Every structure is written in C-alpha cells, then in structure tokens.
mmCIF file of C-alpha atoms and ligand atoms in Angstrom:
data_model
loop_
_atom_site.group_PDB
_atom_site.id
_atom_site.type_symbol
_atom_site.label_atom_id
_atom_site.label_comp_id
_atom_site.label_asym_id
_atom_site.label_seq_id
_atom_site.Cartn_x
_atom_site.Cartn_y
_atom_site.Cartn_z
ATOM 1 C CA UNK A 1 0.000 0.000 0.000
ATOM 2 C CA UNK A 2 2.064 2.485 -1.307
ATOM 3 C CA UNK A 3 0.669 6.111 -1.237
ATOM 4 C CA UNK A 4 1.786 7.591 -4.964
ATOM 5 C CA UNK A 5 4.528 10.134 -4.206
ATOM 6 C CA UNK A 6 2.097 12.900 -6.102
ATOM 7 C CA UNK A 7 -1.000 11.885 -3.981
ATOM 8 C CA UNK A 8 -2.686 15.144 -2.721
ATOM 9 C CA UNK A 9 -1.573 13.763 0.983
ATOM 10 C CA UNK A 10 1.817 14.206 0.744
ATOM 11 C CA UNK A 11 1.042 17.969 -0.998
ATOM 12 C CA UNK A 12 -1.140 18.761 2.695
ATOM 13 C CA UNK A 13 2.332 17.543 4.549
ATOM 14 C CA UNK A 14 4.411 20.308 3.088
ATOM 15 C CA UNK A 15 5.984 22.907 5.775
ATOM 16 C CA UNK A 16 4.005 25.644 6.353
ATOM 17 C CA UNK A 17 4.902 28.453 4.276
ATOM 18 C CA UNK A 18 7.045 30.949 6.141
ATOM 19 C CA UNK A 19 4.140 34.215 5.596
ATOM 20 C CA UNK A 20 1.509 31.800 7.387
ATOM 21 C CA UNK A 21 4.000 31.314 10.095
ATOM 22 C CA UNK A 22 4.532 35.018 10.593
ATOM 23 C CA UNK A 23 0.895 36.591 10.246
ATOM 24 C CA UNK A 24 0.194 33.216 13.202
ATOM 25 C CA UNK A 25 3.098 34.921 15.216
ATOM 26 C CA UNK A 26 1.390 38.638 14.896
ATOM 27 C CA UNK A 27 -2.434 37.769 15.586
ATOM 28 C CA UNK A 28 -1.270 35.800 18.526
ATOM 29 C CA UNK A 29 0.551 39.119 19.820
ATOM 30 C CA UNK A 30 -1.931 41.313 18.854
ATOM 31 C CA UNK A 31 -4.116 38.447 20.958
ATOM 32 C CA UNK A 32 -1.962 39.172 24.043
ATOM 33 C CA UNK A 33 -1.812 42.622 23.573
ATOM 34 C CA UNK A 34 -6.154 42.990 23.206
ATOM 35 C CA UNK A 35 -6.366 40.841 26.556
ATOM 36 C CA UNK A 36 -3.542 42.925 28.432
ATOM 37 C CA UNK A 37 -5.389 46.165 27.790
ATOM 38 C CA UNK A 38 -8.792 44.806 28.222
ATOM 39 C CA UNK A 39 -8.836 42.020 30.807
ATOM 40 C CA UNK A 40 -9.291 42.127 34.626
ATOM 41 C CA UNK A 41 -5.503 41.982 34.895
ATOM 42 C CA UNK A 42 -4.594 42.878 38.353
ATOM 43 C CA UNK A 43 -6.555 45.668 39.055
ATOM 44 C CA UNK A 44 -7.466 45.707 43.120
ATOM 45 C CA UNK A 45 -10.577 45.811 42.337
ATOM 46 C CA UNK A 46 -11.468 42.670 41.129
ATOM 47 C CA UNK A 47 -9.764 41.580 44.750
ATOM 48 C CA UNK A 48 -10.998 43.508 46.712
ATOM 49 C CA UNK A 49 -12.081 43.548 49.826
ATOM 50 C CA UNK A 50 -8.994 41.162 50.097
ATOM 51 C CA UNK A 51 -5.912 43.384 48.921
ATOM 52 C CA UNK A 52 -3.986 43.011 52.433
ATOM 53 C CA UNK A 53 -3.840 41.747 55.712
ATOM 54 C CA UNK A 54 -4.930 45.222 57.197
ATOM 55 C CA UNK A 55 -7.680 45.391 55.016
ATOM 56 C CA UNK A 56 -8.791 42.062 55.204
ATOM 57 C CA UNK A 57 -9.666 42.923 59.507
ATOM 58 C CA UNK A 58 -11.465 45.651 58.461
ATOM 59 C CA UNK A 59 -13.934 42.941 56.803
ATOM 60 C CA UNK A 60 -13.849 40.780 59.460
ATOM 61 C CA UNK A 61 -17.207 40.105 61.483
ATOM 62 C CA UNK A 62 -16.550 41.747 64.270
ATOM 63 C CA UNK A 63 -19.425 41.197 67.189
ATOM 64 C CA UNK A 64 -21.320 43.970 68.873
ATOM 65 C CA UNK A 65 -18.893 46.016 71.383
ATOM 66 C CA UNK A 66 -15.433 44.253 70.609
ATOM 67 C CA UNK A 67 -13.625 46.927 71.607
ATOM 68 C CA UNK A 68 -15.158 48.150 74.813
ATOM 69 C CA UNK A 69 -14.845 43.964 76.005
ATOM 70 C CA UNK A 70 -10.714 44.607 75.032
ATOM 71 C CA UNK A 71 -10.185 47.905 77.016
ATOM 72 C CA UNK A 72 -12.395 46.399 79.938
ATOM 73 C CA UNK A 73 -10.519 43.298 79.879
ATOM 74 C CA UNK A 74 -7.176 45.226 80.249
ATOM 75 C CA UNK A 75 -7.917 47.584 82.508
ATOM 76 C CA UNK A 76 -10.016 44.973 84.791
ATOM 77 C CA UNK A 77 -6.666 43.140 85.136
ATOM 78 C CA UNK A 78 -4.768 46.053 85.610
ATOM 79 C CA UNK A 79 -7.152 47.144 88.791
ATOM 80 C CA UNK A 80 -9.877 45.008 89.819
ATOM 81 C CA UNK A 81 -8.081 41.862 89.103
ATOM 82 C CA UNK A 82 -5.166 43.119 91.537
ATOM 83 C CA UNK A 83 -7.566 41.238 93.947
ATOM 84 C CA UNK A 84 -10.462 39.484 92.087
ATOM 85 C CA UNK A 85 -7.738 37.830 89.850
ATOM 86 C CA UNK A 86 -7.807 37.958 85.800
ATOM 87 C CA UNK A 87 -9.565 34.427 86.334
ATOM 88 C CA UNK A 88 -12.406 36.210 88.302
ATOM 89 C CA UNK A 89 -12.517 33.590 90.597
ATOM 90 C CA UNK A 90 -10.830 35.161 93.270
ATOM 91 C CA UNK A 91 -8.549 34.214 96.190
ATOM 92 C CA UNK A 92 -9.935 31.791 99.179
ATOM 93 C CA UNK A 93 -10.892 33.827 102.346
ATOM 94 C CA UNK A 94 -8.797 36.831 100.837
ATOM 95 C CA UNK A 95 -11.389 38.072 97.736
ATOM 96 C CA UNK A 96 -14.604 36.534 96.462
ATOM 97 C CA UNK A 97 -15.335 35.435 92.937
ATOM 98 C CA UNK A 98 -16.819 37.842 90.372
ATOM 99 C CA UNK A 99 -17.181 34.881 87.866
ATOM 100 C CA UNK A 100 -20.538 33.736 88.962
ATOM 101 C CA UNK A 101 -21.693 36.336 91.154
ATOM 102 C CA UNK A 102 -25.190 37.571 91.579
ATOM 103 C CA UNK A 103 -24.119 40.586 92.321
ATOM 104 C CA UNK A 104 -22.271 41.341 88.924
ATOM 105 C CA UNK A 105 -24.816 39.641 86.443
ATOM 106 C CA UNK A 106 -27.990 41.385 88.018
ATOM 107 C CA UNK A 107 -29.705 42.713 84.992
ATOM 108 C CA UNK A 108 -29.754 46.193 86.882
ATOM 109 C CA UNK A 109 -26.262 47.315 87.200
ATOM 110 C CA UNK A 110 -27.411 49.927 90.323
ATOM 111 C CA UNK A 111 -25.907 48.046 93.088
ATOM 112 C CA UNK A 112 -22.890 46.590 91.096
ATOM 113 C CA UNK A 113 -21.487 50.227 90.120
ATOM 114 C CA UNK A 114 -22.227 51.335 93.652
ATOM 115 C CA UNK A 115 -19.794 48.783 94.742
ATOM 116 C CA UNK A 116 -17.136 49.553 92.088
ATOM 117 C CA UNK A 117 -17.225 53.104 93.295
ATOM 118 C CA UNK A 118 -16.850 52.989 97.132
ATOM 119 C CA UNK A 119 -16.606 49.296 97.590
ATOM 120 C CA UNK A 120 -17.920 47.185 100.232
ATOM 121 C CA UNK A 121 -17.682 45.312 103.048
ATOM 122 C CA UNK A 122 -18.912 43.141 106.119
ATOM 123 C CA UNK A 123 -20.922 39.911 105.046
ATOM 124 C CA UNK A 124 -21.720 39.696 101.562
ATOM 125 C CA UNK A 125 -22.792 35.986 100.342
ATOM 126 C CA UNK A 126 -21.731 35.152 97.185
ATOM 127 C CA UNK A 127 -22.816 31.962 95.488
ATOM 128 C CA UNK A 128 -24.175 30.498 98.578
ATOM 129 C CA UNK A 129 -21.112 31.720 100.394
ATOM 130 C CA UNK A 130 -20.522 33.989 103.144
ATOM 131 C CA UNK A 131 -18.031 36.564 103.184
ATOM 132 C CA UNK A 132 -17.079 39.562 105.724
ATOM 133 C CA UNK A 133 -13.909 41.390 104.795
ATOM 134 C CA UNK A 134 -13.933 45.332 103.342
ATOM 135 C CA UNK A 135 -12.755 46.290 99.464
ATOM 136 C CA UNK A 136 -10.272 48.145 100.433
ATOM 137 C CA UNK A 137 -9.515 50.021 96.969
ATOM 138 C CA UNK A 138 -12.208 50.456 94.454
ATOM 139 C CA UNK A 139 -12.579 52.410 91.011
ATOM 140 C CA UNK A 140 -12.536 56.267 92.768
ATOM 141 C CA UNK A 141 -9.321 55.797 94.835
ATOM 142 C CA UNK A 142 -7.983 53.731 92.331
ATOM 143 C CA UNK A 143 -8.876 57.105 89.857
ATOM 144 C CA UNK A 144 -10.642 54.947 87.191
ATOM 145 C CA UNK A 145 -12.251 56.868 84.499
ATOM 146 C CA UNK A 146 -16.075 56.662 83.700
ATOM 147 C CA UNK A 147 -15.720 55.178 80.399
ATOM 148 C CA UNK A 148 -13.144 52.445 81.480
ATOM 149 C CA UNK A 149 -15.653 51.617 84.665
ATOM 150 C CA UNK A 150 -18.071 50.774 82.115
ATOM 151 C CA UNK A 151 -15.588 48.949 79.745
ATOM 152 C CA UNK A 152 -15.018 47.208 82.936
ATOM 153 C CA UNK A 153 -18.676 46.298 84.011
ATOM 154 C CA UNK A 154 -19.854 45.249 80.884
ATOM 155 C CA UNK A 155 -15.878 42.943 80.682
ATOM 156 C CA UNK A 156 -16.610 41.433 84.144
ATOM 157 C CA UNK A 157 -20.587 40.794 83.109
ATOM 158 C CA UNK A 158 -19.493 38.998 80.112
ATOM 159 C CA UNK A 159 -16.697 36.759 80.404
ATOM 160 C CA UNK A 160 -15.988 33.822 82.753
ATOM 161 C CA UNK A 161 -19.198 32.547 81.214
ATOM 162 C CA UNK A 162 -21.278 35.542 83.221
ATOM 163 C CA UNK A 163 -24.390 36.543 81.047
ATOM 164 C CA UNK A 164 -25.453 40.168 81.591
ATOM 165 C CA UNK A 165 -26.027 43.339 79.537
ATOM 166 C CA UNK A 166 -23.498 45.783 79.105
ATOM 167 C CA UNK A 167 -22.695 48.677 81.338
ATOM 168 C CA UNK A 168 -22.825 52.339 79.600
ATOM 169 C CA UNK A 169 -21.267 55.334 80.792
ATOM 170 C CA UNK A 170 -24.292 57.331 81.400
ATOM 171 C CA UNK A 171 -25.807 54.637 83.775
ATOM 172 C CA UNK A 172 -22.557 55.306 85.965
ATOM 173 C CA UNK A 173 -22.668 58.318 85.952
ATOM 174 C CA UNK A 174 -26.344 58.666 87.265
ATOM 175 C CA UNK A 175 -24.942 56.321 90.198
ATOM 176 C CA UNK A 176 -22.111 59.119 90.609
ATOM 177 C CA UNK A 177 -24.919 62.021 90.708
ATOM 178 C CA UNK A 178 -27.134 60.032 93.092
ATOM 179 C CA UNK A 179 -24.615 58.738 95.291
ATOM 180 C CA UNK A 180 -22.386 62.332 95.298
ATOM 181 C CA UNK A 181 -20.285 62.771 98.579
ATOM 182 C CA UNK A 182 -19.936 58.867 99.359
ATOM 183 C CA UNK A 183 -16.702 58.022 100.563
ATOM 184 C CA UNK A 184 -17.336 54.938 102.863
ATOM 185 C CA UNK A 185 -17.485 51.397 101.745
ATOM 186 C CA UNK A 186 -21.572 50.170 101.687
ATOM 187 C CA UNK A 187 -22.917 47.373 103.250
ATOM 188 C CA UNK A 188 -25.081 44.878 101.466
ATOM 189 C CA UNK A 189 -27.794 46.189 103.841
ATOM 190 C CA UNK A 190 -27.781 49.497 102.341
ATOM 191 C CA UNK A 191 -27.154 47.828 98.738
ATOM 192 C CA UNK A 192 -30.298 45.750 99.189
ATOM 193 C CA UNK A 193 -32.523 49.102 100.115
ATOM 194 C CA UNK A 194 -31.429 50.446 96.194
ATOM 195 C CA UNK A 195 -34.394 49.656 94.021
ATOM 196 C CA UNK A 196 -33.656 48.268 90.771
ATOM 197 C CA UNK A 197 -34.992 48.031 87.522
ATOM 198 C CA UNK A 198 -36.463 44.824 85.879
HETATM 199 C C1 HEC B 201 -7.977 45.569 97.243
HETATM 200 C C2 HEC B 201 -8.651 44.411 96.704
HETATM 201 C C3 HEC B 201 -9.875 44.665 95.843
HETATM 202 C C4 HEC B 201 -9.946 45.409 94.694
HETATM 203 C C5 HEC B 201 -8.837 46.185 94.001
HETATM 204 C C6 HEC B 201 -11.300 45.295 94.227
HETATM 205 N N1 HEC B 201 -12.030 44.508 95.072
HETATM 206 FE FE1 HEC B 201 -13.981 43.984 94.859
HETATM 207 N N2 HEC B 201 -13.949 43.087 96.661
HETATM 208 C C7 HEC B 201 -12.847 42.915 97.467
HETATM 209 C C8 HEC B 201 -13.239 42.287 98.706
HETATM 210 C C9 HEC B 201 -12.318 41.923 99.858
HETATM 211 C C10 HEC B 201 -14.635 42.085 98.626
HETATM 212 C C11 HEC B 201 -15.541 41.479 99.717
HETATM 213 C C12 HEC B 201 -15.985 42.558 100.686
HETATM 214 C C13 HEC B 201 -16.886 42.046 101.800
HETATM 215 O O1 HEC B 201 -16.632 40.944 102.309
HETATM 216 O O2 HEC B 201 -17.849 42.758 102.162
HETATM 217 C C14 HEC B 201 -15.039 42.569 97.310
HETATM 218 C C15 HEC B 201 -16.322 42.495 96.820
HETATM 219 C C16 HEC B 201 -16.694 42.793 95.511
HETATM 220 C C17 HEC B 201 -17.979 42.525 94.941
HETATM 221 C C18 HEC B 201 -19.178 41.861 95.594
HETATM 222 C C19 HEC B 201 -18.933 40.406 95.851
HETATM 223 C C20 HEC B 201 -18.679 39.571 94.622
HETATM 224 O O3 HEC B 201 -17.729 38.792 94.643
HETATM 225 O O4 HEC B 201 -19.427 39.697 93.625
HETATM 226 C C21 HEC B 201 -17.939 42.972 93.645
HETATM 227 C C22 HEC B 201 -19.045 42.916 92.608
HETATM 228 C C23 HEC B 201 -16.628 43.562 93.455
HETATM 229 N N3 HEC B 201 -15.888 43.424 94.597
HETATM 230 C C24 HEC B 201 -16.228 44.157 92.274
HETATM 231 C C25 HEC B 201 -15.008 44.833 92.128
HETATM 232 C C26 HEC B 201 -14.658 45.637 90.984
HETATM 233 C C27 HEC B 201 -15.529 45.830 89.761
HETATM 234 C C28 HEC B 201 -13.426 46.126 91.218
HETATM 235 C C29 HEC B 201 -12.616 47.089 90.339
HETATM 236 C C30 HEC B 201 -13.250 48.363 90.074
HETATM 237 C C31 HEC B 201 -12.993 45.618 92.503
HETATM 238 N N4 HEC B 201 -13.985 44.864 93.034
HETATM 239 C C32 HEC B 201 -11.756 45.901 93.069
HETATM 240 C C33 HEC B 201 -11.560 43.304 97.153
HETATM 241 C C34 HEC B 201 -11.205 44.106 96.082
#
C-alpha cells in the first residue's frame, strides 16, 4: 500500500509556508496585547475587599462592642483583678469570685457600680457563700475613668461565662450624681434598700 509520491496527501504535509508562520506569530501578539489592555488583569478591584492583611480585619465580622470587652478586659486586670484575679474567681478567704456572682450579672447594674465606686464590706454571700472582709480600693481611689468603669462592668458581666447586659457610661454616671459625697465602703444592707430596675 504504497501512497503515490504525487497523492494530494503528501502535498497537505508540506511545511508551512514561512508568511503563514509570521501573520500566526502577529495575531497571537496582537491576541496578548487585546487581553492585556482589556482584561481584569490585576486591578485591586477585582480583589478587593482582600488586597492586604490590614484590610482584610477591616472585613472581618466583628461582634457587637469588641472593643469596649478589650479595654475592659485590660484595665479589669490592671485594677480590679489586683484582687479578684484575671480568672475572676478570686482568692480563698482573701477576695470573692466575680465569675458567677449575683451581684455582677444582676440585669440592673445599680448596686454593682455602687460597689465599684466605694466598695464594700462586712458579710456579703456570694454563690451560697458567706463573706465579711472590706474592698479596700475600688474604682474612685484607684482614679478609674467613667468610660473604662463601664468597659469594665460590661468585661466582668461577660466573660468567665457571666451573662449580663453591658454597662454604659451614662448609667454610671447617674450612680455618681445620686450617690455624690460617698466616701465609705456600703454594706449589702444598704445595697439591698437600692431599688432596681427589671
Ligand atoms: C484591694 C482588693 C480589691 C480590689 C482592688 C477590688 N475589690 Fe472587689 N472586693 C474585694 C473584697 C475583699 C470584697 C468582699 C468585701 C466584703 O466581704 O464585704 C469585694 C467584693 C466585691 C464585689 C461583691 C462580691 C462579689 O464577689 O461579687 C464585687 C461585685 C466587686 N468586689 C467588684 C469589684 C470591681 C468591679 C473592682 C474594680 C473596680 C474591685 N472589686 C476591686 C476586694 C477588692
């Protein structure tokens, strides 16, 4: 089976002629050259919002309040947590826990900023436990601004598993207008007499 050497297959096999080869070369660059002008190329756009890591935070989900749980985090351990400890559970027969307590997570902060401002002391029961010592420091001789006191009330009200609303800055200062001139430490007695809110 012998193909005859002037059989129109053997014609198709010839090289390419060199002018083919060279108007191939050009439309593929002029190919190239359309899609570099006209594609997406690299603009940030088409990656956005991802373009860097900075960027890419700014996307993040970030829940309700993030910030104010940071700064009351760190300054909680900077004052409170002196004696409550950054675990909020405390010190046995020194400090009671705030992780747990009914008096943080009452739904009315009232009696809770009272405390933070002047402290307290004789018995106190926490979590079925009795206590009788005196808070000794507390957030006006330890010169803690309104803002962080709230940063630190809502912190302390929601962490350590403790489930209660946040603390704004206006509710303590109303407690600082009502309770103007306070220096002494209360006693749950008097705390007790403070109505609350439901
Ligand atoms: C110098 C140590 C000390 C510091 C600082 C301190 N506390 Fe106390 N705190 C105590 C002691 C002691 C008691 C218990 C007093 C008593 O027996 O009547 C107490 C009681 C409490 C109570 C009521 C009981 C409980 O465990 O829930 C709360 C709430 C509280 N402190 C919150 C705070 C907050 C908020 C701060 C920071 C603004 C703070 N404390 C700073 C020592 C301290």
């Amino acid at each position: 089976m012998n193909p005859e050497p002037s059989s129109p297959l053997n014609q198709e096999e010839a090289p390419a002629p060199m002018w083919l080869i060279v108007v191939f070369s050009l439309l593929l660059y002029a190919g190239f050259l359309y899609l570099d002008q006209n594609g997406g190329g690299f603009s940030p756009q088409v990656y956005a919002p991802y373009r860097d890591l900075a960027d890419l935070k700014t996307y993040q989900p970030s829940r309700g309040g993030d910030d104010i749980i940071r700064l009351g985090e760190q300054r909680y351990v900077a004052t409170c947590g002196q004696c409550h400890q950054a675990s909020g559970l405390g010190a046995v027969g020194q400090f009671p826990p705030l992780a747990g307590s009914e008096w943080v997570t009452e739904s009315d902060p009232a009696r809770l900023i009272r405390i933070s401002l002047h402290g307290v002391q004789g018995p106190i029961t926490v979590k079925g436990q009795e206590w009788n010592l005196v808070m000794s420091l507390n957030a006006t001789s330890l010169g803690i601004a309104d803002k962080d006191l709230a940063a630190i009330l809502t912190y302390i009200r929601q962490a350590w598993g403790n489930k209660a609303p946040a603390v704004n800055v206006e509710q303590v200062q109303a407690v600082k207008d009502e309770t103007k001139g306070r220096a002494v430490q209360w006693t749950t007695g008097e705390l007790n007499a403070v109505p609350l809110k439901k």
